[in-house]
C-alpha cells in the first residue's frame, strides 16, 4: 500500500471533479477525522487515517481490501471509477438525473437511459457532463455521462439516449468478481 | 354395438397382452416351448434344447419370492386383525423381523411406505418399552433395526445416524431428520447503516414481498414467506439496504455485541454476513479485520462490504492460525469455525453421506488450533472488551463442547453468558466425556425446535494475557 503520486492524484481528482466538482475537499477533511487515498494493486482505496495505521500490519500479498475501493488505474494510467464509490459521490453530486420506475430495471442491467425513461434532470447540465443517476425515491442507482444538455433533452424524441451508462448497482451481482 | 359393450357376446377371451406380460416371460414364451421342447419354427432355440434362458429363470424366481413376502405381510395383517377384533386394551404388537428376513431385505428393494411405517412402530415401542416390547427381544435389537431403517429412509450413512442417535432421544431424532428434509425460511437482515426495518419492510411489501418481523429477539431481522420478485436482486438489495442471512447467523454477533470504536477480528468471515452485521452495530467506527483463508470466497466479502456501505473494514487472506503473529490485541474476536456442517443438512444434503469419523476429528483438530489462536489474539486488558465468541454450524459434540473445554484447559479464559435467552444449553457430559460445568452457558440451536439452522454459540472472556505453560486443572 502506498500513497498516490502527484500524477495519479491529479488524474483521479480530475475524474472525481467531473461528478462532484470542487467538493473533493469535503472527502478529505471530514468531521470524524482525516481520510486519505492509498494505492494497492492498482486500485485506489479511501480510508480513515486510523484504519490506515492498523492496516499496515498486514503484508502486501495478503491484503485484499481496505476501507472503500474507489476505482482502479488501468495499464495506461487512466483512472476508472467503480460503482463502489457511489456512496461517497452521491451526497456531493452537482448534476443529477432521476429515472422513472419503469426504466430502473433497464439501467440496472447496464443499458443507457433513453428519453422515455427520464424523470427529472438538473438544470443547466452541459453535454458530456458526469451525472449521478437516482431512482424516483432518491435512491442512488449509479452514475453516467449526460448525452444531451438539459435543453436538448426536452426537444429530442423518446427513443434517443440521454444518459450514457458508466456504472450501476446491478454490478454487485453481475460482476462481483471484478470488484477485487 | 361394439364388441366390448355387446352383452350377447359370452365368449371368454382370457387375459390380454398386457396381463400376460405381467405374468412373466414364461407365458409369452410358452407359445414356443411345446412339452418343454423348442417349437420348430424358432431357430434360436435349436441350440438350447429344453433349457430356459437366464431371463426366464429370473422370472420364475421372482414369481416365487413375492409369495414369501406375502406370507410375512399376511402374518402381520392377521395379527392386526386379531387385535382389532379382540379387546381394545391390547394394542397392535410390533414384530421384529428375524435376522434371516433382514438379510433378505438387503437384496430386495423395500418400499418406502413400509419402512416408514416400521420406523414409526419401532419408535412407538422404544418410547414405551416395558409395555410394548416383544418377549425375549433386547432393546439393542430394536435400535439396530431402527438405525438401518433410518439410513435407508432418510439416506444417511451409518456413522452419522449412530452419532445422531447418541445426541437425541428417539422421538426427537425423527423430528430432527424430518426438519432436515425441508428448507428453513428465508430471512434477511436490515442494514441499519442505510435504512430502518420499518421503511425497508414497507418498500419490499410495495414490490410484492410477503414478510414479517423475525421475532422478539431481533430488531433487524425479517422473514420472507414468499415473493413475486427475486429477493436477492431487488433495487433495495442492490443499494445495500438489506442482506440475505440465515437467522442462526444473527446469534453469534448478538452474543459478541461489538461496541463503537473497538478493534474487532472476524477470523472466518466469508461471505461477510456477520462482518457487516458487526460493522452496523459499531456504526462504522473502530475497525474490523475480516479474514478468510479462501481467496475466492473473499470476493463475496469485498462485494458485500462495499454494497452495504461498510467503511471501517480491512480484508485479508491469512490462515486463521497465523493470527496473533500478524496482528494481536483485539478487543473482540469472532470465530465462526469451519466445521462438518451437520447443522445445515437442509442446505447441503451431501453431508448425510459424505461425513465420517475422520472428517469430524479433522475438523475438531483445526477448530482447536483456531480457537487457541483466536484466544491469543484477544487483549485481556482491553477496557471495553476481552471477549471471544466461538460458533459453528454443527451439532456434533466433538466440534462444539469438546473444543471449548479444550480451550478452557489450555488458556486463561472462562465462559460467560451469551445473552441469548432461548436455545438449549450445551452439554456438560456426553457419553464417556465430562466437560467443565460452565459449558452450561453455551447455547445449542436445532432446526426442529427453533426453526433455524443447527448452531452452537459460546462466549468466552479472557482473564489474562499470560499463556499457561502447564495445563490448568478443570476442577472436576
XYZ file of C-alpha atoms in Angstrom:
656
model
C 0.000 0.000 0.000
C 1.497 3.348 -0.943
C 0.303 6.936 -1.214
C -0.627 8.196 -4.681
C 1.962 10.067 -6.711
C 1.182 13.599 -7.850
C 0.380 12.421 -11.363
C -2.019 9.800 -10.141
C -3.638 12.199 -7.687
C -4.209 14.706 -10.469
C -5.775 12.129 -12.799
C -8.034 10.841 -10.083
C -9.198 14.207 -8.845
C -9.959 15.292 -12.377
C -12.203 12.285 -12.782
C -13.906 12.877 -9.454
C -14.481 16.555 -10.103
C -16.433 15.637 -13.219
C -19.102 14.338 -10.846
C -18.739 16.338 -7.662
C -16.910 19.477 -8.696
C -14.819 21.184 -6.016
C -16.388 19.183 -3.180
C -13.350 16.899 -3.133
C -12.072 18.789 -0.108
C -15.074 17.508 1.808
C -13.948 13.971 1.123
C -10.564 14.527 2.735
C -11.371 16.705 5.725
C -14.344 15.091 7.300
C -15.784 15.957 10.728
C -14.941 12.485 12.056
C -11.273 12.559 11.125
C -8.922 12.863 8.180
C -9.350 10.447 5.353
C -6.848 9.571 2.691
C -6.340 7.655 -0.516
C -3.892 4.833 -0.901
C -2.892 2.696 -3.841
C -2.713 -1.107 -3.609
C -2.508 -3.450 -6.621
C -3.505 -0.607 -8.989
C -6.645 0.108 -7.015
C -7.334 3.267 -5.079
C -8.735 2.809 -1.575
C -10.321 5.505 0.534
C -9.921 5.106 4.281
C -9.631 6.976 7.521
C -6.165 7.517 8.937
C -6.933 5.366 11.963
C -7.580 2.354 9.776
C -4.513 3.141 7.726
C -2.245 2.791 10.743
C -3.667 -0.570 11.749
C -3.778 -1.906 8.192
C -0.013 -1.501 7.780
C 0.399 -4.640 9.909
C -0.941 -6.777 7.104
C 1.519 -7.892 4.488
C 1.093 -6.706 0.925
C 0.343 -10.043 -0.694
C -2.291 -10.956 1.885
C -4.125 -7.669 1.887
C -7.263 -7.774 -0.200
C -9.102 -4.545 0.525
C -9.012 -1.587 2.902
C -11.858 0.809 3.587
C -13.649 1.548 0.329
C -12.326 0.958 -3.159
C -12.941 3.998 -5.356
C -11.648 2.666 -8.610
C -8.563 1.472 -10.376
C -5.828 2.700 -12.617
C -5.682 0.970 -15.956
C -2.461 -0.166 -17.611
C -2.264 3.144 -19.470
C -2.667 5.123 -16.234
C -6.217 6.237 -16.847
C -8.487 6.233 -13.819
C -11.702 4.219 -13.951
C -14.295 4.944 -11.294
C -16.093 1.932 -9.807
C -19.652 1.659 -8.523
C -18.266 1.138 -5.018
C -17.552 4.862 -4.857
C -21.230 5.726 -5.276
C -21.950 6.206 -1.570
C -19.391 8.991 -1.447
C -20.232 10.660 -4.735
C -23.981 10.710 -4.292
C -24.233 13.250 -1.449
C -21.955 15.743 -3.217
C -23.176 15.278 -6.757
C -23.603 18.509 -8.687
C -25.720 17.216 -11.571
C -28.360 14.580 -11.022
C -30.691 12.569 -13.204
C -33.832 10.832 -11.954
C -35.077 7.709 -13.708
C -38.729 6.629 -13.993
C -39.653 3.407 -12.133
C -40.287 1.540 -15.379
C -36.784 2.106 -16.717
C -34.972 1.492 -13.407
C -34.522 -2.198 -14.201
C -33.165 -1.440 -17.639
C -30.496 0.850 -16.222
C -29.626 -1.716 -13.554
C -28.938 -4.233 -16.300
C -26.352 -1.931 -17.795
C -28.306 -0.187 -20.532
C -28.185 3.527 -21.326
C -31.082 5.739 -20.306
C -33.460 6.856 -23.016
C -35.627 9.948 -23.103
C -38.712 7.831 -22.354
C -37.172 6.748 -19.037
C -36.056 10.185 -17.946
C -37.917 11.533 -14.918
C -36.077 14.722 -13.979
C -32.719 16.279 -14.729
C -30.879 19.158 -13.048
C -30.983 22.472 -14.871
C -28.004 23.583 -16.954
C -26.433 20.178 -17.372
C -23.782 20.513 -20.047
C -23.289 17.842 -22.696
C -20.918 15.036 -21.636
C -21.186 16.182 -18.039
C -20.753 13.478 -15.367
C -24.071 12.828 -13.616
C -25.281 10.634 -10.755
C -28.411 8.623 -11.514
C -31.179 8.312 -8.904
C -34.467 6.463 -8.777
C -37.625 8.475 -8.163
C -37.365 7.509 -4.483
C -33.987 9.285 -4.314
C -32.023 6.059 -4.074
C -28.700 6.404 -5.941
C -28.527 3.834 -8.720
C -25.227 4.617 -10.390
C -23.543 7.193 -12.499
C -23.129 8.122 -16.116
C -22.467 10.855 -18.619
C -25.139 13.178 -19.985
C -25.514 12.684 -23.721
C -27.506 15.862 -24.239
C -27.826 19.202 -22.490
C -30.968 19.792 -20.448
C -32.415 21.991 -23.168
C -31.854 19.387 -25.833
C -33.348 16.682 -23.616
C -36.663 18.493 -23.732
C -36.709 18.513 -27.508
C -35.477 15.077 -28.573
C -37.666 12.081 -29.434
C -38.394 9.441 -26.760
C -36.127 6.772 -28.252
C -32.880 8.666 -28.175
C -30.269 8.167 -25.451
C -29.964 10.958 -22.917
C -27.530 9.427 -20.409
C -24.673 7.045 -21.182
C -24.332 4.317 -18.575
C -20.999 4.085 -16.771
C -21.667 2.179 -13.557
C -24.760 0.913 -11.756
C -25.502 -1.013 -8.566
C -26.563 -4.060 -10.573
C -22.862 -4.693 -10.988
C -22.717 -6.029 -7.459
C -24.406 -9.109 -8.854
C -23.298 -9.049 -12.486
C -19.588 -8.510 -11.954
C -18.945 -9.498 -8.357
C -15.565 -10.939 -9.317
C -14.167 -7.775 -10.778
C -14.734 -5.756 -7.629
C -11.470 -7.225 -6.376
C -72.910 -52.139 -30.690
C -69.208 -52.546 -30.198
C -67.605 -55.795 -29.198
C -66.891 -54.692 -25.661
C -70.304 -53.215 -24.982
C -72.366 -56.041 -26.506
C -73.887 -58.143 -23.684
C -74.758 -61.046 -26.004
C -71.133 -61.990 -26.515
C -70.410 -64.698 -23.975
C -67.014 -65.825 -25.257
C -64.321 -65.514 -22.614
C -61.271 -64.037 -24.243
C -58.743 -64.538 -21.468
C -56.046 -62.141 -20.349
C -54.879 -59.598 -22.910
C -51.319 -58.863 -23.982
C -50.556 -56.581 -21.051
C -51.845 -59.022 -18.443
C -49.858 -61.835 -19.998
C -46.694 -59.735 -19.926
C -47.174 -59.130 -16.244
C -47.369 -62.818 -15.577
C -43.863 -63.145 -16.769
C -41.779 -64.166 -19.722
C -42.815 -67.805 -19.482
C -46.402 -67.353 -20.502
C -45.279 -65.423 -23.563
C -42.646 -67.963 -24.437
C -44.927 -70.936 -23.790
C -46.006 -70.459 -27.364
C -42.527 -71.518 -28.436
C -41.957 -74.307 -25.956
C -44.139 -77.351 -26.668
C -43.759 -80.010 -23.939
C -40.542 -78.417 -22.864
C -39.102 -78.845 -26.336
C -38.495 -75.994 -28.748
C -41.130 -75.366 -31.385
C -39.616 -75.990 -34.799
C -40.002 -72.589 -36.343
C -37.785 -70.808 -33.787
C -34.142 -71.304 -34.825
C -32.988 -69.583 -31.741
C -33.942 -72.479 -29.527
C -32.194 -75.104 -31.686
C -29.047 -74.509 -29.742
C -30.634 -74.541 -26.290
C -32.981 -77.504 -26.213
C -35.023 -77.846 -23.043
C -33.074 -75.058 -21.395
C -34.523 -71.864 -20.033
C -32.869 -68.582 -20.872
C -31.374 -66.722 -17.894
C -34.126 -64.175 -18.042
C -36.715 -66.896 -17.816
C -35.015 -68.372 -14.783
C -35.004 -64.981 -13.077
C -38.681 -64.513 -13.936
C -39.529 -67.834 -12.315
C -37.559 -66.909 -9.211
C -39.225 -63.544 -8.991
C -42.638 -65.100 -9.161
C -41.792 -67.309 -6.187
C -40.336 -64.586 -3.932
C -43.327 -62.248 -3.651
C -45.250 -65.266 -2.401
C -42.869 -65.454 0.573
C -43.129 -61.758 1.292
C -46.866 -62.000 1.116
C -46.705 -64.656 3.805
C -44.884 -62.281 6.150
C -47.317 -59.487 5.432
C -50.235 -61.824 5.872
C -48.943 -62.753 9.303
C -48.764 -59.138 10.330
C -52.185 -58.454 8.925
C -53.645 -61.420 10.729
C -52.076 -60.196 13.929
C -53.582 -56.782 13.394
C -56.983 -58.213 12.613
C -56.885 -60.357 15.718
C -56.023 -57.460 17.900
C -58.672 -55.224 16.366
C -61.331 -57.821 16.959
C -60.100 -58.500 20.478
C -60.376 -56.051 23.325
C -59.227 -52.504 22.803
C -56.784 -52.884 25.712
C -54.465 -54.922 23.566
C -52.624 -52.601 21.209
C -51.026 -53.783 17.987
C -47.805 -55.583 18.508
C -44.763 -54.576 16.509
C -42.982 -57.709 15.399
C -39.235 -57.568 14.971
C -38.361 -59.377 11.751
C -35.952 -62.280 12.222
C -32.324 -61.905 11.227
C -32.769 -64.057 8.141
C -35.579 -61.846 6.883
C -33.492 -58.753 7.384
C -30.633 -60.214 5.397
C -33.014 -60.975 2.555
C -34.228 -57.414 2.655
C -30.759 -56.267 1.841
C -31.153 -57.825 -1.597
C -34.680 -56.757 -2.361
C -35.626 -53.095 -2.530
C -38.241 -52.467 0.151
C -40.831 -49.858 -0.485
C -40.515 -46.661 1.487
C -44.024 -46.735 2.865
C -43.335 -49.987 4.669
C -40.064 -48.712 6.048
C -41.680 -45.508 7.251
C -44.440 -47.426 8.984
C -41.901 -49.716 10.559
C -39.899 -46.743 11.814
C -42.981 -45.254 13.409
C -43.909 -48.525 15.076
C -40.374 -49.052 16.282
C -40.184 -45.572 17.816
C -43.506 -46.192 19.493
C -42.237 -49.408 21.063
C -38.993 -47.786 22.174
C -40.835 -44.935 23.863
C -42.976 -47.306 25.915
C -40.514 -50.122 26.111
C -41.733 -52.040 29.127
C -45.324 -52.259 27.870
C -44.808 -52.778 24.193
C -41.723 -54.873 23.924
C -41.732 -58.344 22.435
C -40.700 -61.043 24.878
C -37.095 -62.062 24.590
C -36.076 -59.176 22.310
C -33.442 -56.751 23.572
C -33.624 -53.000 23.221
C -30.452 -53.106 21.167
C -32.179 -55.216 18.513
C -34.927 -52.656 18.143
C -32.317 -49.906 17.981
C -30.264 -51.621 15.318
C -33.355 -52.178 13.188
C -34.263 -48.518 13.646
C -30.768 -47.458 12.687
C -30.782 -49.329 9.379
C -34.315 -48.200 8.569
C -33.427 -44.560 9.206
C -30.356 -44.891 6.991
C -32.469 -46.261 4.169
C -35.416 -43.952 4.546
C -33.583 -40.635 5.014
C -30.419 -41.562 3.016
C -27.826 -41.128 5.749
C -24.695 -43.149 6.314
C -24.437 -45.446 9.355
C -21.878 -43.282 11.099
C -23.975 -40.141 11.100
C -27.148 -41.910 12.186
C -25.315 -43.511 15.103
C -23.977 -40.115 16.148
C -27.427 -38.579 15.938
C -28.934 -41.426 17.940
C -26.423 -40.620 20.672
C -27.362 -36.961 20.648
C -31.150 -37.103 20.595
C -33.839 -39.228 22.236
C -35.564 -41.331 19.606
C -38.712 -39.261 19.119
C -36.738 -36.012 18.824
C -34.461 -37.746 16.352
C -37.343 -38.273 13.949
C -38.299 -34.581 14.231
C -34.723 -33.588 13.549
C -34.452 -35.810 10.477
C -37.758 -34.569 9.126
C -36.690 -30.963 9.659
C -33.545 -31.602 7.663
C -35.611 -32.567 4.652
C -37.174 -29.135 4.223
C -35.562 -25.739 3.911
C -35.597 -23.187 6.682
C -37.452 -19.955 5.847
C -35.542 -17.224 4.008
C -34.531 -14.415 6.339
C -32.975 -11.011 5.713
C -31.205 -8.542 7.930
C -31.883 -4.807 7.632
C -28.776 -2.724 7.168
C -29.274 -0.043 9.781
C -26.438 1.996 8.254
C -28.688 2.814 5.327
C -32.308 2.326 6.330
C -34.713 1.279 9.058
C -36.562 -2.016 9.291
C -39.945 -0.311 9.052
C -39.054 1.562 5.863
C -37.448 -1.471 4.306
C -40.449 -3.652 5.086
C -42.713 -1.070 3.507
C -40.597 -0.815 0.363
C -40.440 -4.592 -0.050
C -44.162 -5.010 0.530
C -44.719 -2.497 -2.240
C -42.663 -4.682 -4.523
C -44.804 -7.688 -3.714
C -42.845 -9.498 -0.998
C -44.709 -11.215 1.802
C -42.758 -10.732 5.032
C -42.874 -10.466 8.815
C -40.502 -9.395 11.573
C -38.295 -12.279 12.570
C -39.128 -12.491 16.254
C -38.925 -10.659 19.530
C -35.255 -11.414 19.837
C -34.155 -9.447 16.779
C -34.759 -5.831 15.862
C -33.288 -6.084 12.394
C -34.472 -9.427 11.088
C -37.287 -10.083 8.639
C -38.577 -13.443 7.475
C -39.745 -13.779 3.872
C -42.681 -16.098 3.252
C -42.967 -15.664 -0.469
C -42.215 -13.088 -3.070
C -43.113 -12.217 -6.617
C -39.687 -10.689 -7.251
C -36.299 -12.335 -6.645
C -35.327 -11.266 -3.144
C -31.642 -11.231 -3.988
C -31.998 -8.789 -6.866
C -34.334 -6.009 -5.838
C -33.088 -2.417 -6.107
C -33.215 -2.307 -2.310
C -30.840 -5.260 -2.135
C -28.536 -3.699 -4.706
C -28.414 -0.394 -2.887
C -27.355 -2.259 0.235
C -30.440 -1.840 2.403
C -30.506 -5.473 3.455
C -28.566 -8.701 3.334
C -29.757 -12.280 2.895
C -28.679 -14.061 6.036
C -29.794 -17.141 7.942
C -31.441 -16.483 11.285
C -28.857 -18.518 13.164
C -26.077 -16.280 11.852
C -27.517 -13.332 13.740
C -26.841 -15.043 17.046
C -23.041 -15.006 17.380
C -22.869 -11.308 16.509
C -25.615 -10.531 19.023
C -23.666 -12.518 21.597
C -20.411 -10.718 20.775
C -22.066 -7.254 20.702
C -19.108 -5.203 19.493
C -19.095 -1.624 20.776
C -18.325 1.543 18.871
C -14.664 2.330 18.475
C -13.422 -1.186 19.179
C -10.918 -3.249 17.256
C -12.591 -6.475 16.164
C -11.370 -9.545 14.297
C -13.561 -11.896 12.289
C -11.386 -14.910 11.615
C -13.556 -16.781 9.160
C -15.617 -14.069 7.588
C -16.761 -15.271 4.156
C -19.324 -14.456 2.750
C -19.392 -11.422 5.041
C -22.809 -11.519 6.711
C -21.503 -11.478 10.262
C -18.786 -8.933 9.438
C -21.306 -6.482 8.035
C -23.631 -7.022 10.987
C -20.776 -6.170 13.331
C -19.990 -3.059 11.312
C -23.567 -1.872 11.539
C -23.601 -2.437 15.305
C -20.380 -0.409 15.556
C -21.850 2.239 13.271
C -18.796 2.232 11.022
C -16.453 3.328 13.819
C -13.423 1.474 15.098
C -12.013 -1.167 12.801
C -12.922 -4.666 11.721
C -10.368 -7.061 10.297
C -12.215 -9.541 8.110
C -10.080 -12.556 7.425
C -10.669 -15.730 5.472
C -8.314 -18.462 4.331
C -10.070 -18.953 0.996
C -9.215 -16.245 -1.554
C -12.171 -16.969 -3.837
C -14.704 -16.607 -1.092
C -13.131 -13.332 -0.082
C -14.519 -11.758 -3.242
C -18.003 -12.086 -1.815
C -16.823 -10.419 1.391
C -15.487 -7.472 -0.616
C -18.706 -7.254 -2.597
C -20.911 -7.338 0.467
C -18.821 -4.848 2.408
C -18.938 -2.327 -0.389
C -22.568 -2.909 -1.149
C -23.660 -2.402 2.439
C -21.542 0.715 2.832
C -19.105 -0.529 5.446
C -16.098 1.786 5.623
C -14.175 0.512 8.624
C -13.158 -2.901 7.342
C -9.819 -4.327 6.264
C -9.992 -7.583 4.369
C -7.114 -10.019 4.341
C -6.359 -13.546 3.311
C -4.472 -15.309 6.081
C -4.806 -18.756 7.537
C -6.536 -18.054 10.849
C -3.831 -19.853 12.789
C -1.303 -17.155 11.862
C -3.237 -14.566 13.677
C -1.617 -13.345 16.777
C 1.670 -13.067 14.823
C 0.219 -10.841 12.133
C -1.711 -8.615 14.463
C -2.962 -9.020 18.004
C -4.504 -7.001 20.778
C -8.065 -7.123 19.518
C -10.904 -6.071 21.770
C -13.230 -8.772 20.466
C -12.817 -11.764 18.203
C -15.462 -13.776 16.368
C -14.541 -17.273 15.271
C -17.147 -18.985 13.092
C -15.060 -22.092 12.695
C -15.126 -24.285 9.580
C -16.975 -27.446 10.566
C -18.623 -30.597 9.275
C -21.905 -28.792 8.592
C -24.183 -31.270 10.351
C -26.483 -28.440 11.390
C -27.140 -27.266 7.840
C -28.055 -30.582 6.240
C -31.182 -28.983 4.814
C -28.944 -26.687 2.750
C -26.407 -29.340 1.772
C -27.739 -32.910 1.674
C -24.290 -34.179 0.692
C -23.333 -34.071 4.373
C -25.693 -37.005 5.026
C -23.428 -39.485 3.305
C -20.164 -37.612 2.950
C -19.005 -37.363 6.560
C -17.304 -39.995 8.645
C -15.234 -40.266 11.824
C -12.053 -38.973 10.223
C -13.761 -35.835 8.877
C -15.182 -34.932 12.267
C -11.864 -35.438 14.029
C -10.019 -33.442 11.391
C -12.446 -30.543 11.783
C -12.145 -30.755 15.544
C -8.354 -30.586 15.344
C -8.447 -27.500 13.121
C -11.014 -25.873 15.371
C -8.843 -26.430 18.424
C -5.883 -24.762 16.742
C -8.039 -21.889 15.588
C -9.628 -21.284 18.966
C -6.215 -21.088 20.616
C -5.020 -18.574 18.009
C -8.221 -16.606 18.481
C -7.752 -16.508 22.238
C -4.186 -15.343 21.830
C -5.357 -12.516 19.566
C -7.686 -11.089 22.191
C -6.317 -8.428 24.508
C -7.369 -9.393 28.016
C -6.645 -5.888 29.305
C -8.935 -4.221 26.845
C -11.006 -1.548 28.632
C -14.253 -2.444 26.894
C -13.831 -5.987 25.667
C -11.672 -9.045 26.043
C -14.327 -11.383 24.592
C -14.260 -14.195 22.087
C -17.301 -15.834 20.548
C -16.799 -19.327 19.182
C -19.562 -20.667 16.982
C -20.128 -23.456 14.474
C -22.989 -24.597 12.296
C -22.582 -28.136 13.549
C -24.368 -30.118 16.259
C -21.599 -32.615 16.965
C -20.246 -32.570 20.482
C -16.692 -33.218 19.202
C -16.725 -29.916 17.362
C -18.510 -27.848 19.962
C -18.306 -28.554 23.676
C -15.098 -30.564 23.357
C -13.275 -27.716 21.606
C -14.427 -25.129 24.144
C -13.487 -27.421 27.011
C -10.042 -27.841 25.462
C -9.660 -24.050 25.320
C -10.664 -23.765 28.968
C -7.901 -26.194 29.895
C -5.194 -24.590 27.786
C -5.701 -20.873 28.330
C -6.789 -18.392 30.981
C -10.348 -17.947 29.783
C -13.758 -18.506 31.249
C -17.197 -18.954 29.786
C -19.733 -16.178 30.205
C -23.392 -15.961 29.342
C -24.103 -15.427 25.650
C -27.029 -13.152 26.328
C -29.266 -15.343 24.192
C -32.154 -16.404 26.387
C -33.519 -19.057 24.042
C -31.846 -22.189 22.790
C -30.815 -25.380 24.539
C -27.923 -25.350 26.990
C -24.700 -27.014 25.937
C -23.838 -30.483 27.231
C -21.867 -30.883 30.421
C -21.403 -34.571 29.942
C -21.772 -36.725 26.884
C -21.193 -40.464 26.690
C -17.836 -41.037 28.357
C -16.697 -37.382 28.335
C -17.087 -34.861 31.109
C -16.870 -31.139 30.434
C -16.436 -28.127 32.639
C -19.755 -27.193 34.304
C -19.647 -23.692 32.868
C -20.399 -25.223 29.464
C -23.996 -24.805 30.538
C -23.653 -21.180 29.462
C -23.126 -22.112 25.815
C -26.153 -22.489 23.600
C -27.289 -25.023 21.033
C -29.926 -24.406 18.381
C -31.707 -27.039 16.339
C -33.709 -26.903 13.110
C -36.633 -28.840 14.559
C -37.064 -26.845 17.749
C -36.073 -23.314 16.762
C -36.725 -23.391 13.020
C -33.247 -22.127 12.203
C -30.102 -23.938 11.080
C -28.331 -26.078 13.657
C -25.882 -23.865 15.549
C -23.650 -23.696 18.606
C -22.562 -20.440 20.284
C -20.167 -19.996 23.200
C -18.861 -16.696 24.606
C -15.502 -16.662 26.379
C -13.850 -13.911 28.393
C -10.094 -13.760 28.522
C -8.821 -13.322 32.043
C -5.148 -12.715 31.450
C -2.742 -12.340 28.582
C -0.306 -14.860 30.043
C -0.233 -18.259 28.408
C -0.119 -21.050 30.964
C 2.736 -23.492 30.345
C 1.172 -26.380 32.241
C -2.416 -27.438 31.637
C -4.867 -25.985 34.120
C -6.911 -28.359 36.267
C -10.546 -28.297 35.339
C -11.564 -28.631 38.947
C -13.873 -31.592 38.319
